[in-house]
Amino acid sequence: MISWFKRSDQPNHMFTCSSVQLFPTAVPGTVAEAICPGQTGWVKCQGSFWKAKLYNSSGEITLEPNQTIRAVGREGITLLVIAES
């Protein structure tokens, strides 16, 4: 039998996908679907659409469609983004 996924060593978890990985350089993009605090939305980054959520948000900021963002990392397959200043 061929194993397609690596099993996690953590109890009660079959696969690992949720570790946070920060990028060495932030990647520019734009919001495709609004991103509200504590929720995910969608961004277009490097020509592809990605699920995204706010990174270290300390307030009630909402990123609106067409707003410029920077992807600073990922958690699993979800990008972690901040607003372009």
PDB file of N, CA and C in Angstrom:
ATOM      1  N   MET A   1       0.831  -1.170   0.000  1.00  0.00           N
ATOM      2  CA  MET A   1       0.000   0.000   0.000  1.00  0.00           C
ATOM      3  C   MET A   1       0.886   1.247   0.000  1.00  0.00           C
ATOM      4  N   ILE A   2       0.534   2.226  -0.796  1.00  0.00           N
ATOM      5  CA  ILE A   2       1.297   3.472  -0.877  1.00  0.00           C
ATOM      6  C   ILE A   2       0.694   4.480   0.082  1.00  0.00           C
ATOM      7  N   SER A   3       1.544   5.129   0.872  1.00  0.00           N
ATOM      8  CA  SER A   3       1.081   6.166   1.791  1.00  0.00           C
ATOM      9  C   SER A   3       1.255   7.529   1.142  1.00  0.00           C
ATOM     10  N   TRP A   4       0.143   8.277   0.978  1.00  0.00           N
ATOM     11  CA  TRP A   4       0.185   9.580   0.310  1.00  0.00           C
ATOM     12  C   TRP A   4       0.410  10.725   1.266  1.00  0.00           C
ATOM     13  N   PHE A   5       0.136  10.541   2.541  1.00  0.00           N
ATOM     14  CA  PHE A   5       0.277  11.600   3.524  1.00  0.00           C
ATOM     15  C   PHE A   5       1.181  11.137   4.650  1.00  0.00           C
ATOM     16  N   LYS A   6       1.891  12.067   5.221  1.00  0.00           N
ATOM     17  CA  LYS A   6       2.735  11.761   6.368  1.00  0.00           C
ATOM     18  C   LYS A   6       1.870  11.803   7.626  1.00  0.00           C
ATOM     19  N   ARG A   7       1.925  10.772   8.392  1.00  0.00           N
ATOM     20  CA  ARG A   7       1.178  10.721   9.651  1.00  0.00           C
ATOM     21  C   ARG A   7       1.841  11.605  10.680  1.00  0.00           C
ATOM     22  N   SER A   8       1.032  12.238  11.481  1.00  0.00           N
ATOM     23  CA  SER A   8       1.538  13.079  12.556  1.00  0.00           C
ATOM     24  C   SER A   8       1.918  12.224  13.756  1.00  0.00           C
ATOM     25  N   ASP A   9       2.907  12.679  14.513  1.00  0.00           N
ATOM     26  CA  ASP A   9       3.288  11.998  15.742  1.00  0.00           C
ATOM     27  C   ASP A   9       2.418  12.454  16.913  1.00  0.00           C
ATOM     28  N   GLN A  10       1.588  13.471  16.671  1.00  0.00           N
ATOM     29  CA  GLN A  10       0.739  13.990  17.732  1.00  0.00           C
ATOM     30  C   GLN A  10      -0.480  13.095  17.909  1.00  0.00           C
ATOM     31  N   PRO A  11      -0.860  12.841  19.163  1.00  0.00           N
ATOM     32  CA  PRO A  11      -2.043  12.013  19.391  1.00  0.00           C
ATOM     33  C   PRO A  11      -3.311  12.700  18.882  1.00  0.00           C
ATOM     34  N   ASN A  12      -4.263  11.912  18.428  1.00  0.00           N
ATOM     35  CA  ASN A  12      -5.567  12.379  17.954  1.00  0.00           C
ATOM     36  C   ASN A  12      -5.502  13.220  16.681  1.00  0.00           C
ATOM     37  N   HIS A  13      -4.396  13.269  16.003  1.00  0.00           N
ATOM     38  CA  HIS A  13      -4.292  13.996  14.744  1.00  0.00           C
ATOM     39  C   HIS A  13      -3.699  13.069  13.694  1.00  0.00           C
ATOM     40  N   MET A  14      -4.412  12.903  12.619  1.00  0.00           N
ATOM     41  CA  MET A  14      -3.926  12.015  11.577  1.00  0.00           C
ATOM     42  C   MET A  14      -2.914  12.719  10.683  1.00  0.00           C
ATOM     43  N   PHE A  15      -3.167  13.999  10.386  1.00  0.00           N
ATOM     44  CA  PHE A  15      -2.275  14.771   9.510  1.00  0.00           C
ATOM     45  C   PHE A  15      -1.974  16.114  10.158  1.00  0.00           C
ATOM     46  N   THR A  16      -0.810  16.679   9.850  1.00  0.00           N
ATOM     47  CA  THR A  16      -0.488  18.012  10.356  1.00  0.00           C
ATOM     48  C   THR A  16      -0.510  19.016   9.217  1.00  0.00           C
ATOM     49  N   CYS A  17      -1.208  20.114   9.419  1.00  0.00           N
ATOM     50  CA  CYS A  17      -1.306  21.169   8.419  1.00  0.00           C
ATOM     51  C   CYS A  17      -1.398  22.543   9.050  1.00  0.00           C
ATOM     52  N   SER A  18      -1.393  22.665  10.354  1.00  0.00           N
ATOM     53  CA  SER A  18      -1.747  23.932  10.965  1.00  0.00           C
ATOM     54  C   SER A  18      -0.596  24.719  11.565  1.00  0.00           C
ATOM     55  N   SER A  19       0.643  24.341  11.350  1.00  0.00           N
ATOM     56  CA  SER A  19       1.734  25.111  11.925  1.00  0.00           C
ATOM     57  C   SER A  19       1.916  26.425  11.170  1.00  0.00           C
ATOM     58  N   VAL A  20       2.256  27.471  11.906  1.00  0.00           N
ATOM     59  CA  VAL A  20       2.475  28.790  11.306  1.00  0.00           C
ATOM     60  C   VAL A  20       3.889  28.868  10.759  1.00  0.00           C
ATOM     61  N   GLN A  21       3.999  29.335   9.534  1.00  0.00           N
ATOM     62  CA  GLN A  21       5.297  29.518   8.896  1.00  0.00           C
ATOM     63  C   GLN A  21       5.330  30.936   8.341  1.00  0.00           C
ATOM     64  N   LEU A  22       6.259  31.765   8.833  1.00  0.00           N
ATOM     65  CA  LEU A  22       6.390  33.135   8.331  1.00  0.00           C
ATOM     66  C   LEU A  22       7.323  33.152   7.135  1.00  0.00           C
ATOM     67  N   PHE A  23       7.015  34.006   6.156  1.00  0.00           N
ATOM     68  CA  PHE A  23       7.838  34.124   4.954  1.00  0.00           C
ATOM     69  C   PHE A  23       9.032  35.042   5.226  1.00  0.00           C
ATOM     70  N   PRO A  24      10.173  34.808   4.575  1.00  0.00           N
ATOM     71  CA  PRO A  24      11.320  35.695   4.762  1.00  0.00           C
ATOM     72  C   PRO A  24      11.047  37.094   4.206  1.00  0.00           C
ATOM     73  N   THR A  25      10.210  37.190   3.182  1.00  0.00           N
ATOM     74  CA  THR A  25       9.834  38.467   2.573  1.00  0.00           C
ATOM     75  C   THR A  25       8.332  38.462   2.339  1.00  0.00           C
ATOM     76  N   ALA A  26       7.661  39.563   2.718  1.00  0.00           N
ATOM     77  CA  ALA A  26       6.212  39.664   2.507  1.00  0.00           C
ATOM     78  C   ALA A  26       5.908  39.703   1.015  1.00  0.00           C
ATOM     79  N   VAL A  27       4.781  39.095   0.638  1.00  0.00           N
ATOM     80  CA  VAL A  27       4.384  38.988  -0.761  1.00  0.00           C
ATOM     81  C   VAL A  27       3.143  39.863  -0.987  1.00  0.00           C
ATOM     82  N   PRO A  28       3.181  40.771  -1.978  1.00  0.00           N
ATOM     83  CA  PRO A  28       2.030  41.647  -2.214  1.00  0.00           C
ATOM     84  C   PRO A  28       0.855  40.904  -2.842  1.00  0.00           C
ATOM     85  N   GLY A  29      -0.338  41.418  -2.591  1.00  0.00           N
ATOM     86  CA  GLY A  29      -1.547  40.856  -3.171  1.00  0.00           C
ATOM     87  C   GLY A  29      -2.710  41.807  -2.995  1.00  0.00           C
ATOM     88  N   THR A  30      -3.916  41.358  -3.395  1.00  0.00           N
ATOM     89  CA  THR A  30      -5.124  42.161  -3.226  1.00  0.00           C
ATOM     90  C   THR A  30      -6.236  41.293  -2.647  1.00  0.00           C
ATOM     91  N   VAL A  31      -7.121  41.938  -1.909  1.00  0.00           N
ATOM     92  CA  VAL A  31      -8.250  41.237  -1.306  1.00  0.00           C
ATOM     93  C   VAL A  31      -9.294  40.964  -2.383  1.00  0.00           C
ATOM     94  N   ALA A  32      -9.762  39.723  -2.466  1.00  0.00           N
ATOM     95  CA  ALA A  32     -10.814  39.347  -3.407  1.00  0.00           C
ATOM     96  C   ALA A  32     -12.165  39.274  -2.699  1.00  0.00           C
ATOM     97  N   GLU A  33     -12.177  38.812  -1.457  1.00  0.00           N
ATOM     98  CA  GLU A  33     -13.386  38.735  -0.623  1.00  0.00           C
ATOM     99  C   GLU A  33     -13.011  39.241   0.762  1.00  0.00           C
ATOM    100  N   ALA A  34     -13.825  40.114   1.335  1.00  0.00           N
ATOM    101  CA  ALA A  34     -13.514  40.770   2.610  1.00  0.00           C
ATOM    102  C   ALA A  34     -13.005  39.791   3.670  1.00  0.00           C
ATOM    103  N   ILE A  35     -12.052  40.285   4.472  1.00  0.00           N
ATOM    104  CA  ILE A  35     -11.487  39.514   5.574  1.00  0.00           C
ATOM    105  C   ILE A  35     -11.808  40.275   6.858  1.00  0.00           C
ATOM    106  N   CYS A  36     -12.643  39.676   7.699  1.00  0.00           N
ATOM    107  CA  CYS A  36     -13.056  40.275   8.964  1.00  0.00           C
ATOM    108  C   CYS A  36     -12.267  39.638  10.104  1.00  0.00           C
ATOM    109  N   PRO A  37     -12.163  40.346  11.250  1.00  0.00           N
ATOM    110  CA  PRO A  37     -11.439  39.777  12.395  1.00  0.00           C
ATOM    111  C   PRO A  37     -12.001  38.415  12.791  1.00  0.00           C
ATOM    112  N   GLY A  38     -11.117  37.459  12.976  1.00  0.00           N
ATOM    113  CA  GLY A  38     -11.501  36.121  13.397  1.00  0.00           C
ATOM    114  C   GLY A  38     -12.112  35.255  12.302  1.00  0.00           C
ATOM    115  N   GLN A  39     -12.166  35.775  11.074  1.00  0.00           N
ATOM    116  CA  GLN A  39     -12.740  35.012   9.968  1.00  0.00           C
ATOM    117  C   GLN A  39     -11.766  34.984   8.802  1.00  0.00           C
ATOM    118  N   THR A  40     -12.028  34.094   7.860  1.00  0.00           N
ATOM    119  CA  THR A  40     -11.199  34.045   6.665  1.00  0.00           C
ATOM    120  C   THR A  40     -11.932  34.689   5.499  1.00  0.00           C
ATOM    121  N   GLY A  41     -11.139  35.122   4.533  1.00  0.00           N
ATOM    122  CA  GLY A  41     -11.652  35.655   3.284  1.00  0.00           C
ATOM    123  C   GLY A  41     -10.752  35.133   2.179  1.00  0.00           C
ATOM    124  N   TRP A  42     -10.735  35.826   1.044  1.00  0.00           N
ATOM    125  CA  TRP A  42      -9.909  35.385  -0.082  1.00  0.00           C
ATOM    126  C   TRP A  42      -9.056  36.529  -0.596  1.00  0.00           C
ATOM    127  N   VAL A  43      -7.822  36.191  -1.006  1.00  0.00           N
ATOM    128  CA  VAL A  43      -6.913  37.162  -1.608  1.00  0.00           C
ATOM    129  C   VAL A  43      -6.364  36.595  -2.917  1.00  0.00           C
ATOM    130  N   LYS A  44      -5.916  37.493  -3.769  1.00  0.00           N
ATOM    131  CA  LYS A  44      -5.202  37.079  -4.982  1.00  0.00           C
ATOM    132  C   LYS A  44      -3.746  37.455  -4.763  1.00  0.00           C
ATOM    133  N   CYS A  45      -2.891  36.457  -4.838  1.00  0.00           N
ATOM    134  CA  CYS A  45      -1.473  36.642  -4.543  1.00  0.00           C
ATOM    135  C   CYS A  45      -0.667  35.820  -5.541  1.00  0.00           C
ATOM    136  N   GLN A  46       0.237  36.460  -6.246  1.00  0.00           N
ATOM    137  CA  GLN A  46       1.067  35.819  -7.259  1.00  0.00           C
ATOM    138  C   GLN A  46       0.229  35.072  -8.299  1.00  0.00           C
ATOM    139  N   GLY A  47      -0.900  35.687  -8.693  1.00  0.00           N
ATOM    140  CA  GLY A  47      -1.711  35.145  -9.768  1.00  0.00           C
ATOM    141  C   GLY A  47      -2.701  34.058  -9.383  1.00  0.00           C
ATOM    142  N   SER A  48      -2.735  33.672  -8.094  1.00  0.00           N
ATOM    143  CA  SER A  48      -3.657  32.631  -7.637  1.00  0.00           C
ATOM    144  C   SER A  48      -4.505  33.140  -6.476  1.00  0.00           C
ATOM    145  N   PHE A  49      -5.669  32.528  -6.296  1.00  0.00           N
ATOM    146  CA  PHE A  49      -6.546  32.889  -5.180  1.00  0.00           C
ATOM    147  C   PHE A  49      -6.266  31.971  -3.999  1.00  0.00           C
ATOM    148  N   TRP A  50      -6.205  32.587  -2.805  1.00  0.00           N
ATOM    149  CA  TRP A  50      -5.883  31.856  -1.583  1.00  0.00           C
ATOM    150  C   TRP A  50      -6.845  32.252  -0.474  1.00  0.00           C
ATOM    151  N   LYS A  51      -7.197  31.290   0.363  1.00  0.00           N
ATOM    152  CA  LYS A  51      -7.918  31.609   1.591  1.00  0.00           C
ATOM    153  C   LYS A  51      -6.928  32.374   2.463  1.00  0.00           C
ATOM    154  N   ALA A  52      -7.415  33.386   3.191  1.00  0.00           N
ATOM    155  CA  ALA A  52      -6.513  34.210   3.997  1.00  0.00           C
ATOM    156  C   ALA A  52      -7.205  34.683   5.268  1.00  0.00           C
ATOM    157  N   LYS A  53      -6.390  34.973   6.282  1.00  0.00           N
ATOM    158  CA  LYS A  53      -6.897  35.587   7.501  1.00  0.00           C
ATOM    159  C   LYS A  53      -5.893  36.610   7.996  1.00  0.00           C
ATOM    160  N   LEU A  54      -6.373  37.515   8.858  1.00  0.00           N
ATOM    161  CA  LEU A  54      -5.515  38.573   9.381  1.00  0.00           C
ATOM    162  C   LEU A  54      -4.447  37.998  10.299  1.00  0.00           C
ATOM    163  N   TYR A  55      -3.249  38.557  10.213  1.00  0.00           N
ATOM    164  CA  TYR A  55      -2.136  38.130  11.060  1.00  0.00           C
ATOM    165  C   TYR A  55      -1.951  39.162  12.165  1.00  0.00           C
ATOM    166  N   ASN A  56      -1.966  38.720  13.405  1.00  0.00           N
ATOM    167  CA  ASN A  56      -1.750  39.583  14.570  1.00  0.00           C
ATOM    168  C   ASN A  56      -2.601  40.842  14.551  1.00  0.00           C
ATOM    169  N   SER A  57      -3.865  40.692  14.267  1.00  0.00           N
ATOM    170  CA  SER A  57      -4.776  41.830  14.261  1.00  0.00           C
ATOM    171  C   SER A  57      -5.102  42.225  15.688  1.00  0.00           C
ATOM    172  N   SER A  58      -4.883  43.495  16.022  1.00  0.00           N
ATOM    173  CA  SER A  58      -5.149  43.960  17.385  1.00  0.00           C
ATOM    174  C   SER A  58      -6.303  44.965  17.385  1.00  0.00           C
ATOM    175  N   GLY A  59      -7.328  44.700  16.620  1.00  0.00           N
ATOM    176  CA  GLY A  59      -8.450  45.623  16.593  1.00  0.00           C
ATOM    177  C   GLY A  59      -9.561  45.097  15.720  1.00  0.00           C
ATOM    178  N   GLU A  60     -10.407  45.984  15.329  1.00  0.00           N
ATOM    179  CA  GLU A  60     -11.569  45.626  14.519  1.00  0.00           C
ATOM    180  C   GLU A  60     -11.354  46.012  13.059  1.00  0.00           C
ATOM    181  N   ILE A  61     -10.191  45.717  12.532  1.00  0.00           N
ATOM    182  CA  ILE A  61      -9.886  46.038  11.138  1.00  0.00           C
ATOM    183  C   ILE A  61     -10.538  45.008  10.217  1.00  0.00           C
ATOM    184  N   THR A  62     -11.112  45.478   9.125  1.00  0.00           N
ATOM    185  CA  THR A  62     -11.647  44.617   8.082  1.00  0.00           C
ATOM    186  C   THR A  62     -10.972  44.998   6.780  1.00  0.00           C
ATOM    187  N   LEU A  63     -10.467  44.012   6.075  1.00  0.00           N
ATOM    188  CA  LEU A  63      -9.855  44.260   4.773  1.00  0.00           C
ATOM    189  C   LEU A  63     -10.931  44.106   3.710  1.00  0.00           C
ATOM    190  N   GLU A  64     -11.102  45.139   2.897  1.00  0.00           N
ATOM    191  CA  GLU A  64     -12.159  45.180   1.891  1.00  0.00           C
ATOM    192  C   GLU A  64     -11.646  44.731   0.523  1.00  0.00           C
ATOM    193  N   PRO A  65     -12.549  44.272  -0.364  1.00  0.00           N
ATOM    194  CA  PRO A  65     -12.136  43.880  -1.721  1.00  0.00           C
ATOM    195  C   PRO A  65     -11.364  44.984  -2.435  1.00  0.00           C
ATOM    196  N   ASN A  66     -10.365  44.577  -3.185  1.00  0.00           N
ATOM    197  CA  ASN A  66      -9.451  45.436  -3.952  1.00  0.00           C
ATOM    198  C   ASN A  66      -8.425  46.163  -3.094  1.00  0.00           C
ATOM    199  N   GLN A  67      -8.460  45.977  -1.775  1.00  0.00           N
ATOM    200  CA  GLN A  67      -7.458  46.585  -0.900  1.00  0.00           C
ATOM    201  C   GLN A  67      -6.144  45.823  -1.061  1.00  0.00           C
ATOM    202  N   THR A  68      -5.033  46.545  -1.046  1.00  0.00           N
ATOM    203  CA  THR A  68      -3.714  45.927  -1.175  1.00  0.00           C
ATOM    204  C   THR A  68      -3.279  45.349   0.166  1.00  0.00           C
ATOM    205  N   ILE A  69      -2.753  44.140   0.129  1.00  0.00           N
ATOM    206  CA  ILE A  69      -2.286  43.453   1.345  1.00  0.00           C
ATOM    207  C   ILE A  69      -0.857  42.955   1.142  1.00  0.00           C
ATOM    208  N   ARG A  70      -0.293  42.445   2.210  1.00  0.00           N
ATOM    209  CA  ARG A  70       0.992  41.740   2.185  1.00  0.00           C
ATOM    210  C   ARG A  70       0.782  40.401   2.883  1.00  0.00           C
ATOM    211  N   ALA A  71       1.113  39.320   2.212  1.00  0.00           N
ATOM    212  CA  ALA A  71       1.086  37.999   2.832  1.00  0.00           C
ATOM    213  C   ALA A  71       2.403  37.824   3.565  1.00  0.00           C
ATOM    214  N   VAL A  72       2.326  37.623   4.875  1.00  0.00           N
ATOM    215  CA  VAL A  72       3.545  37.530   5.690  1.00  0.00           C
ATOM    216  C   VAL A  72       3.861  36.104   6.123  1.00  0.00           C
ATOM    217  N   GLY A  73       2.939  35.181   5.854  1.00  0.00           N
ATOM    218  CA  GLY A  73       3.175  33.797   6.238  1.00  0.00           C
ATOM    219  C   GLY A  73       1.976  32.942   5.876  1.00  0.00           C
ATOM    220  N   ARG A  74       1.982  31.722   6.421  1.00  0.00           N
ATOM    221  CA  ARG A  74       0.864  30.815   6.165  1.00  0.00           C
ATOM    222  C   ARG A  74       0.633  29.941   7.384  1.00  0.00           C
ATOM    223  N   GLU A  75      -0.602  29.492   7.520  1.00  0.00           N
ATOM    224  CA  GLU A  75      -0.968  28.519   8.540  1.00  0.00           C
ATOM    225  C   GLU A  75      -1.688  27.406   7.784  1.00  0.00           C
ATOM    226  N   GLY A  76      -1.002  26.298   7.607  1.00  0.00           N
ATOM    227  CA  GLY A  76      -1.523  25.263   6.718  1.00  0.00           C
ATOM    228  C   GLY A  76      -1.548  25.822   5.298  1.00  0.00           C
ATOM    229  N   ILE A  77      -2.739  25.843   4.671  1.00  0.00           N
ATOM    230  CA  ILE A  77      -2.844  26.406   3.323  1.00  0.00           C
ATOM    231  C   ILE A  77      -3.545  27.768   3.336  1.00  0.00           C
ATOM    232  N   THR A  78      -3.686  28.376   4.511  1.00  0.00           N
ATOM    233  CA  THR A  78      -4.285  29.699   4.644  1.00  0.00           C
ATOM    234  C   THR A  78      -3.197  30.740   4.791  1.00  0.00           C
ATOM    235  N   LEU A  79      -3.230  31.791   3.945  1.00  0.00           N
ATOM    236  CA  LEU A  79      -2.246  32.858   4.049  1.00  0.00           C
ATOM    237  C   LEU A  79      -2.545  33.753   5.240  1.00  0.00           C
ATOM    238  N   LEU A  80      -1.503  34.246   5.863  1.00  0.00           N
ATOM    239  CA  LEU A  80      -1.608  35.220   6.953  1.00  0.00           C
ATOM    240  C   LEU A  80      -1.263  36.574   6.359  1.00  0.00           C
ATOM    241  N   VAL A  81      -2.191  37.536   6.449  1.00  0.00           N
ATOM    242  CA  VAL A  81      -2.013  38.803   5.741  1.00  0.00           C
ATOM    243  C   VAL A  81      -2.114  40.001   6.664  1.00  0.00           C
ATOM    244  N   ILE A  82      -1.509  41.101   6.216  1.00  0.00           N
ATOM    245  CA  ILE A  82      -1.626  42.394   6.882  1.00  0.00           C
ATOM    246  C   ILE A  82      -1.996  43.421   5.823  1.00  0.00           C
ATOM    247  N   ALA A  83      -2.591  44.533   6.258  1.00  0.00           N
ATOM    248  CA  ALA A  83      -2.932  45.612   5.332  1.00  0.00           C
ATOM    249  C   ALA A  83      -1.655  46.312   4.878  1.00  0.00           C
ATOM    250  N   GLU A  84      -1.622  46.698   3.621  1.00  0.00           N
ATOM    251  CA  GLU A  84      -0.503  47.488   3.098  1.00  0.00           C
ATOM    252  C   GLU A  84      -0.608  48.876   3.707  1.00  0.00           C
ATOM    253  N   SER A  85       0.512  49.385   4.249  1.00  0.00           N
ATOM    254  CA  SER A  85       0.446  50.716   4.844  1.00  0.00           C
ATOM    255  C   SER A  85       0.860  51.809   3.905  1.00  0.00           C
TER     256      SER A  85
END
